Amino acid sequence: MSSQGEEVGTPSVGRVLPVRGASEPLTMRQVFVDTVQEVMEHDPRVVVVLAEISRDAFRPSPRVVNVGIREQVMVGVGGGLALSGLRPVVHTYAPFLVERPFEQVKLDFGHQDVGGVLVSIGGSYDDPVWGRTHQAPGDVALFDTLPGWAVRVPGHPREVEPIVREALASDDRVYIRLSLRENAVARPVVEGFTEVRRGARGVVVAVGPMLDPVLAATEGVDVSVLYATTVRPFDAHGLHAAVAGGRADVLLVEPYLAGTSAHLAAESLADVPHRLRSLGVRRETELRAYGTAEDHDSAHDLDVVGIAAEVRRMFG
């Protein structure tokens, strides 16, 4: 490993998926909508199921089904369409997609062993003005209780299209977590970690939109920075390779519940003496003041100041 903390641009592992188009759409959600509608034109399997949210974003079509404010029905309809051989895209805010209809996610997709694409917006707290009902920092942790789900967390709008296209082309169960938070620059979309910066004193893993804060917080610190848009399956080989020849100290920085991936990181390094710490939405903190997304970042130490403080504690 280099001791200069240099940035590198090639992925460490994984198959690179092409990032298409030179234009820069405004939001991850708009890229998602545009990509799905384009694929629907030539793939008759694809059908969209909504529960009011984003109903005006999609063009009217017999294959865009709005069930109203009935999220359990939305997921159940998606599961039924999958059983009939179609490729359902089920979409709404994260708490209404994962938490409220969790039984339907578990049974109508998982237990029936059918595939589908669940796409959420809102992240952990993108729209805090709406309060706790629109926040879902525990969504990825919930998917960890179910077998067979891939989880993708883009960090930039241009990373959304290849992720969505790959999900629609497969028969797998895929959860795509979109956000209003984004990095300044799109990175190659891979099926593992991308090594963005190389160093010798440890490894910081940044998931999705956490990359820019991590890069700012680790500026001048001799650590490697790994970037992930694919969080499930977890890239155990990539993490193990990143600590080879250096100190096996790992800091996970995730935009959802703190420690969500800690068990998988620990398993990856089971044969290596290591230290592991996690940053994310605090498990012990219930914020009852709505504030701004930036206020929530600060409260959970997910801003540059908070991440930098943890970097200093771990790596000096």
Short mmCIF file of C-alpha atoms in Angstrom, two decimals:
data_model
loop_
_atom_site.label_atom_id
_atom_site.label_comp_id
_atom_site.label_asym_id
_atom_site.label_seq_id
_atom_site.Cartn_x
_atom_site.Cartn_y
_atom_site.Cartn_z
CA MET A 1 0.00 0.00 0.00
CA SER A 2 1.13 3.55 -0.64
CA SER A 3 1.76 5.77 2.37
CA GLN A 4 0.79 8.98 0.59
CA GLY A 5 -3.00 8.76 0.80
CA GLU A 6 -3.18 9.08 -2.99
CA GLU A 7 -6.46 8.94 -4.88
CA VAL A 8 -6.89 6.18 -7.42
CA GLY A 9 -9.64 5.82 -9.96
CA THR A 10 -9.88 2.14 -10.87
CA PRO A 11 -12.23 -0.26 -9.12
CA SER A 12 -10.57 -2.77 -6.79
CA VAL A 13 -12.95 -5.60 -7.66
CA GLY A 14 -16.13 -6.20 -9.59
CA ARG A 15 -17.50 -5.93 -13.09
CA VAL A 16 -17.80 -2.34 -14.28
CA LEU A 17 -21.27 -1.37 -15.47
CA PRO A 18 -21.41 1.42 -18.08
CA VAL A 19 -22.61 4.83 -16.97
CA ARG A 20 -24.62 6.06 -19.97
CA GLY A 21 -25.35 9.54 -21.22
CA ALA A 22 -23.53 12.83 -21.01
CA SER A 23 -26.46 14.85 -19.64
CA GLU A 24 -26.81 15.32 -15.89
CA PRO A 25 -30.41 14.89 -14.66
CA LEU A 26 -31.30 16.75 -11.50
CA THR A 27 -32.17 13.96 -9.09
CA MET A 28 -31.69 10.25 -8.55
CA ARG A 29 -35.48 9.79 -8.65
CA GLN A 30 -35.77 11.42 -12.08
CA VAL A 31 -33.01 9.22 -13.48
CA PHE A 32 -34.79 6.18 -12.04
CA VAL A 33 -38.13 7.18 -13.60
CA ASP A 34 -36.60 7.98 -17.00
CA THR A 35 -34.66 4.72 -17.07
CA VAL A 36 -37.65 2.56 -16.13
CA GLN A 37 -39.87 4.22 -18.74
CA GLU A 38 -37.24 3.72 -21.43
CA VAL A 39 -36.82 0.04 -20.56
CA MET A 40 -40.60 -0.44 -20.51
CA GLU A 41 -40.73 0.54 -24.18
CA HIS A 42 -38.91 -2.63 -25.23
CA ASP A 43 -39.34 -4.98 -22.25
CA PRO A 44 -42.98 -6.03 -21.83
CA ARG A 45 -42.20 -7.74 -18.50
CA VAL A 46 -41.60 -4.47 -16.64
CA VAL A 47 -44.54 -3.06 -14.67
CA VAL A 48 -44.53 -0.28 -12.06
CA VAL A 49 -46.59 -0.39 -8.86
CA LEU A 50 -47.09 2.83 -6.87
CA ALA A 51 -48.98 4.01 -3.80
CA GLU A 52 -49.60 7.65 -4.81
CA ILE A 53 -45.95 8.72 -4.36
CA SER A 54 -44.40 9.63 -7.77
CA ARG A 55 -47.69 9.01 -9.59
CA ASP A 56 -47.18 12.19 -11.64
CA ALA A 57 -43.58 11.34 -12.47
CA PHE A 58 -44.53 8.37 -14.69
CA ARG A 59 -46.37 8.71 -17.99
CA PRO A 60 -49.87 7.14 -17.93
CA SER A 61 -49.66 3.50 -18.96
CA PRO A 62 -51.57 0.25 -18.32
CA ARG A 63 -48.30 -0.99 -16.87
CA VAL A 64 -48.10 1.79 -14.26
CA VAL A 65 -50.46 0.75 -11.46
CA ASN A 66 -51.33 3.17 -8.65
CA VAL A 67 -53.10 1.37 -5.80
CA GLY A 68 -53.64 4.49 -3.69
CA ILE A 69 -52.38 4.94 -0.15
CA ARG A 70 -52.25 1.20 0.48
CA GLU A 71 -48.62 0.24 0.84
CA GLN A 72 -49.25 -3.35 1.92
CA VAL A 73 -51.45 -3.80 -1.15
CA MET A 74 -48.75 -2.20 -3.31
CA VAL A 75 -46.15 -4.77 -2.27
CA GLY A 76 -48.67 -7.62 -2.46
CA VAL A 77 -49.65 -6.63 -6.00
CA GLY A 78 -45.96 -6.51 -6.90
CA GLY A 79 -45.47 -10.02 -5.56
CA GLY A 80 -48.50 -11.27 -7.51
CA LEU A 81 -47.22 -9.73 -10.74
CA ALA A 82 -43.87 -11.44 -10.15
CA LEU A 83 -45.64 -14.78 -9.71
CA SER A 84 -47.27 -14.23 -13.10
CA GLY A 85 -43.88 -13.82 -14.76
CA LEU A 86 -43.63 -10.02 -14.87
CA ARG A 87 -40.81 -7.86 -13.50
CA PRO A 88 -42.41 -5.52 -10.93
CA VAL A 89 -40.87 -2.21 -9.89
CA VAL A 90 -42.38 -1.21 -6.54
CA HIS A 91 -41.68 2.36 -5.49
CA THR A 92 -42.39 4.83 -2.69
CA TYR A 93 -40.73 6.44 0.34
CA ALA A 94 -38.47 4.05 2.25
CA PRO A 95 -40.62 3.69 5.41
CA PHE A 96 -43.72 2.98 3.30
CA LEU A 97 -41.84 0.48 1.13
CA VAL A 98 -39.86 -1.47 3.71
CA GLU A 99 -41.18 -0.91 7.24
CA ARG A 100 -44.95 -0.62 6.88
CA PRO A 101 -45.39 -3.56 4.46
CA PHE A 102 -42.48 -5.63 5.78
CA GLU A 103 -44.65 -8.75 6.14
CA GLN A 104 -45.57 -8.55 2.46
CA VAL A 105 -41.91 -8.06 1.49
CA LYS A 106 -41.03 -11.11 3.56
CA LEU A 107 -43.84 -13.36 2.32
CA ASP A 108 -44.97 -12.15 -1.12
CA PHE A 109 -41.45 -11.85 -2.51
CA GLY A 110 -39.09 -13.76 -0.23
CA HIS A 111 -41.18 -16.75 0.83
CA GLN A 112 -42.65 -17.12 -2.65
CA ASP A 113 -39.07 -16.94 -4.01
CA VAL A 114 -39.88 -14.46 -6.77
CA GLY A 115 -37.90 -11.48 -7.96
CA GLY A 116 -38.69 -7.81 -8.06
CA VAL A 117 -37.16 -4.36 -7.82
CA LEU A 118 -38.03 -2.28 -4.78
CA VAL A 119 -36.93 1.35 -5.17
CA SER A 120 -37.14 3.80 -2.29
CA ILE A 121 -36.66 7.54 -1.96
CA GLY A 122 -36.15 9.60 1.16
CA GLY A 123 -33.00 7.91 2.45
CA SER A 124 -32.74 7.99 6.21
CA TYR A 125 -33.97 11.56 6.67
CA ASP A 126 -33.87 13.46 3.36
CA ASP A 127 -37.16 15.23 4.16
CA PRO A 128 -37.11 15.79 7.93
CA VAL A 129 -39.85 18.43 7.64
CA TRP A 130 -42.32 15.52 7.38
CA GLY A 131 -41.14 14.05 10.67
CA ARG A 132 -40.32 10.53 11.79
CA THR A 133 -43.01 8.95 9.60
CA HIS A 134 -40.87 9.68 6.52
CA GLN A 135 -37.57 8.42 7.97
CA ALA A 136 -36.23 4.89 7.61
CA PRO A 137 -32.63 4.50 8.78
CA GLY A 138 -33.31 0.84 9.60
CA ASP A 139 -34.30 -0.25 6.08
CA VAL A 140 -31.09 -2.03 5.07
CA ALA A 141 -30.85 -3.71 8.48
CA LEU A 142 -34.36 -5.09 7.91
CA PHE A 143 -33.34 -6.54 4.55
CA ASP A 144 -30.49 -8.29 6.36
CA THR A 145 -33.13 -10.43 8.10
CA LEU A 146 -34.31 -11.77 4.72
CA PRO A 147 -32.28 -14.04 2.44
CA GLY A 148 -31.61 -13.37 -1.22
CA TRP A 149 -31.86 -9.58 -1.47
CA ALA A 150 -29.28 -7.45 -3.27
CA VAL A 151 -29.02 -3.88 -1.95
CA ARG A 152 -27.72 -0.99 -4.05
CA VAL A 153 -27.03 2.52 -2.70
CA PRO A 154 -25.98 4.98 -5.44
CA GLY A 155 -24.16 8.13 -4.42
CA HIS A 156 -24.76 10.20 -7.56
CA PRO A 157 -27.58 10.51 -10.14
CA ARG A 158 -25.36 9.19 -12.95
CA GLU A 159 -24.82 5.98 -10.98
CA VAL A 160 -28.56 5.26 -10.88
CA GLU A 161 -29.15 4.31 -14.53
CA PRO A 162 -26.71 1.35 -14.72
CA ILE A 163 -27.96 0.10 -11.36
CA VAL A 164 -31.60 0.25 -12.46
CA ARG A 165 -30.93 -1.30 -15.87
CA GLU A 166 -29.05 -4.22 -14.36
CA ALA A 167 -31.82 -4.79 -11.80
CA LEU A 168 -34.56 -4.77 -14.46
CA ALA A 169 -32.64 -7.19 -16.66
CA SER A 170 -32.25 -9.77 -13.90
CA ASP A 171 -34.73 -12.00 -12.09
CA ASP A 172 -33.31 -11.25 -8.64
CA ARG A 173 -34.75 -9.49 -5.61
CA VAL A 174 -33.16 -6.04 -5.56
CA TYR A 175 -33.58 -3.08 -3.22
CA ILE A 176 -32.36 0.28 -4.59
CA ARG A 177 -32.03 3.08 -2.04
CA LEU A 178 -32.23 6.52 -3.68
CA SER A 179 -31.50 9.80 -1.91
CA LEU A 180 -31.44 13.55 -2.35
CA ARG A 181 -27.93 13.49 -0.85
CA GLU A 182 -25.26 13.00 -3.47
CA ASN A 183 -21.54 13.19 -4.13
CA ALA A 184 -20.12 15.81 -6.46
CA VAL A 185 -18.71 13.27 -8.92
CA ALA A 186 -20.07 9.95 -10.22
CA ARG A 187 -17.85 6.91 -9.71
CA PRO A 188 -17.72 3.65 -11.70
CA VAL A 189 -20.58 1.37 -10.68
CA VAL A 190 -19.14 -1.99 -9.70
CA GLU A 191 -20.28 -5.12 -7.91
CA GLY A 192 -17.85 -4.52 -5.07
CA PHE A 193 -15.67 -1.79 -3.62
CA THR A 194 -13.94 0.95 -5.59
CA GLU A 195 -10.63 2.05 -4.10
CA VAL A 196 -10.78 5.84 -4.27
CA ARG A 197 -7.76 6.64 -2.11
CA ARG A 198 -4.88 4.45 -0.98
CA GLY A 199 -3.09 4.62 2.35
CA ALA A 200 -1.33 2.44 4.90
CA ARG A 201 -2.82 3.18 8.33
CA GLY A 202 -6.23 1.64 7.85
CA VAL A 203 -9.39 1.60 5.73
CA VAL A 204 -12.49 3.79 5.68
CA VAL A 205 -15.52 2.36 3.85
CA ALA A 206 -17.91 5.01 2.50
CA VAL A 207 -21.36 3.90 1.31
CA GLY A 208 -23.21 5.84 -1.39
CA PRO A 209 -23.60 9.57 -0.59
CA MET A 210 -21.19 9.33 2.35
CA LEU A 211 -18.15 9.37 0.02
CA ASP A 212 -17.70 13.15 -0.24
CA PRO A 213 -17.88 13.73 3.54
CA VAL A 214 -15.45 10.85 4.07
CA LEU A 215 -12.97 12.22 1.50
CA ALA A 216 -13.10 15.64 3.17
CA ALA A 217 -12.76 14.15 6.65
CA THR A 218 -9.76 11.99 5.70
CA GLU A 219 -7.90 14.65 3.72
CA GLY A 220 -4.20 14.37 4.63
CA VAL A 221 -4.72 11.16 6.62
CA ASP A 222 -2.80 8.09 5.45
CA VAL A 223 -5.79 5.75 5.02
CA SER A 224 -7.42 3.91 2.15
CA VAL A 225 -10.96 4.94 1.21
CA LEU A 226 -13.24 2.32 -0.33
CA TYR A 227 -16.50 3.32 -2.01
CA ALA A 228 -19.55 1.06 -2.20
CA THR A 229 -22.75 1.30 -4.21
CA THR A 230 -23.37 -2.42 -3.79
CA VAL A 231 -23.76 -3.17 -0.08
CA ARG A 232 -25.43 -6.57 -0.39
CA PRO A 233 -23.83 -8.87 -1.20
CA PHE A 234 -21.04 -7.42 0.95
CA ASP A 235 -17.63 -7.36 -0.72
CA ALA A 236 -15.75 -9.47 1.83
CA HIS A 237 -12.89 -10.19 -0.58
CA GLY A 238 -12.43 -6.51 -1.39
CA LEU A 239 -12.26 -5.50 2.29
CA HIS A 240 -9.84 -8.33 3.10
CA ALA A 241 -7.61 -7.33 0.19
CA ALA A 242 -7.66 -3.66 1.27
CA VAL A 243 -6.13 -4.43 4.68
CA ALA A 244 -3.47 -6.80 3.30
CA GLY A 245 0.01 -5.47 4.02
CA GLY A 246 -1.25 -2.64 6.23
CA ARG A 247 -3.03 -2.04 9.51
CA ALA A 248 -6.36 -3.83 9.73
CA ASP A 249 -8.25 -0.92 11.28
CA VAL A 250 -11.61 -0.32 9.55
CA LEU A 251 -14.12 2.49 9.90
CA LEU A 252 -17.52 1.92 8.29
CA VAL A 253 -19.46 5.07 7.33
CA GLU A 254 -23.00 4.23 6.23
CA PRO A 255 -25.96 6.58 5.54
CA TYR A 256 -28.36 4.35 7.49
CA LEU A 257 -28.39 2.65 10.89
CA ALA A 258 -24.94 2.61 12.50
CA GLY A 259 -23.31 -0.81 12.44
CA THR A 260 -25.62 -2.26 9.78
CA SER A 261 -22.66 -3.87 7.96
CA ALA A 262 -20.44 -4.39 11.01
CA HIS A 263 -21.21 -8.10 11.33
CA LEU A 264 -20.28 -8.71 7.69
CA ALA A 265 -17.08 -6.67 7.96
CA ALA A 266 -16.13 -8.60 11.08
CA GLU A 267 -16.74 -11.91 9.32
CA SER A 268 -14.60 -10.74 6.40
CA LEU A 269 -11.69 -10.11 8.76
CA ALA A 270 -12.22 -13.10 11.05
CA ASP A 271 -8.70 -14.39 10.33
CA VAL A 272 -7.06 -10.96 10.77
CA PRO A 273 -6.51 -9.12 14.07
CA HIS A 274 -8.39 -5.88 13.54
CA ARG A 275 -10.26 -2.92 15.02
CA LEU A 276 -13.68 -2.09 13.64
CA ARG A 277 -15.84 0.96 14.30
CA SER A 278 -19.06 2.13 12.67
CA LEU A 279 -20.64 5.49 11.95
CA GLY A 280 -24.23 5.88 10.83
CA VAL A 281 -27.59 6.96 12.18
CA ARG A 282 -27.25 6.50 15.93
CA ARG A 283 -29.24 3.62 17.37
CA GLU A 284 -29.59 5.23 20.79
CA THR A 285 -30.80 8.62 19.51
CA GLU A 286 -34.42 9.45 18.73
CA LEU A 287 -34.52 12.98 17.30
CA ARG A 288 -37.87 14.65 17.93
CA ALA A 289 -37.00 18.05 16.48
CA TYR A 290 -37.41 17.97 12.71
CA GLY A 291 -34.72 20.45 11.70
CA THR A 292 -32.84 20.02 8.43
CA ALA A 293 -31.04 17.04 6.96
CA GLU A 294 -27.78 18.78 7.84
CA ASP A 295 -28.94 19.09 11.47
CA HIS A 296 -29.50 15.34 11.52
CA ASP A 297 -26.07 14.73 9.99
CA SER A 298 -24.51 16.75 12.79
CA ALA A 299 -26.50 14.98 15.50
CA HIS A 300 -25.38 11.58 14.21
CA ASP A 301 -21.74 12.63 13.54
CA LEU A 302 -22.28 12.02 9.83
CA ASP A 303 -21.05 15.46 8.81
CA VAL A 304 -17.41 16.18 7.98
CA VAL A 305 -16.68 17.37 11.53
CA GLY A 306 -18.10 14.22 13.12
CA ILE A 307 -16.44 11.83 10.69
CA ALA A 308 -13.10 13.64 11.03
CA ALA A 309 -13.27 13.33 14.83
CA GLU A 310 -13.77 9.57 14.54
CA VAL A 311 -10.96 9.34 11.97
CA ARG A 312 -8.61 11.08 14.42
CA ARG A 313 -9.61 8.73 17.23
CA MET A 314 -8.97 5.67 15.07
CA PHE A 315 -6.02 6.65 12.94
CA GLY A 316 -4.38 9.54 14.79
#
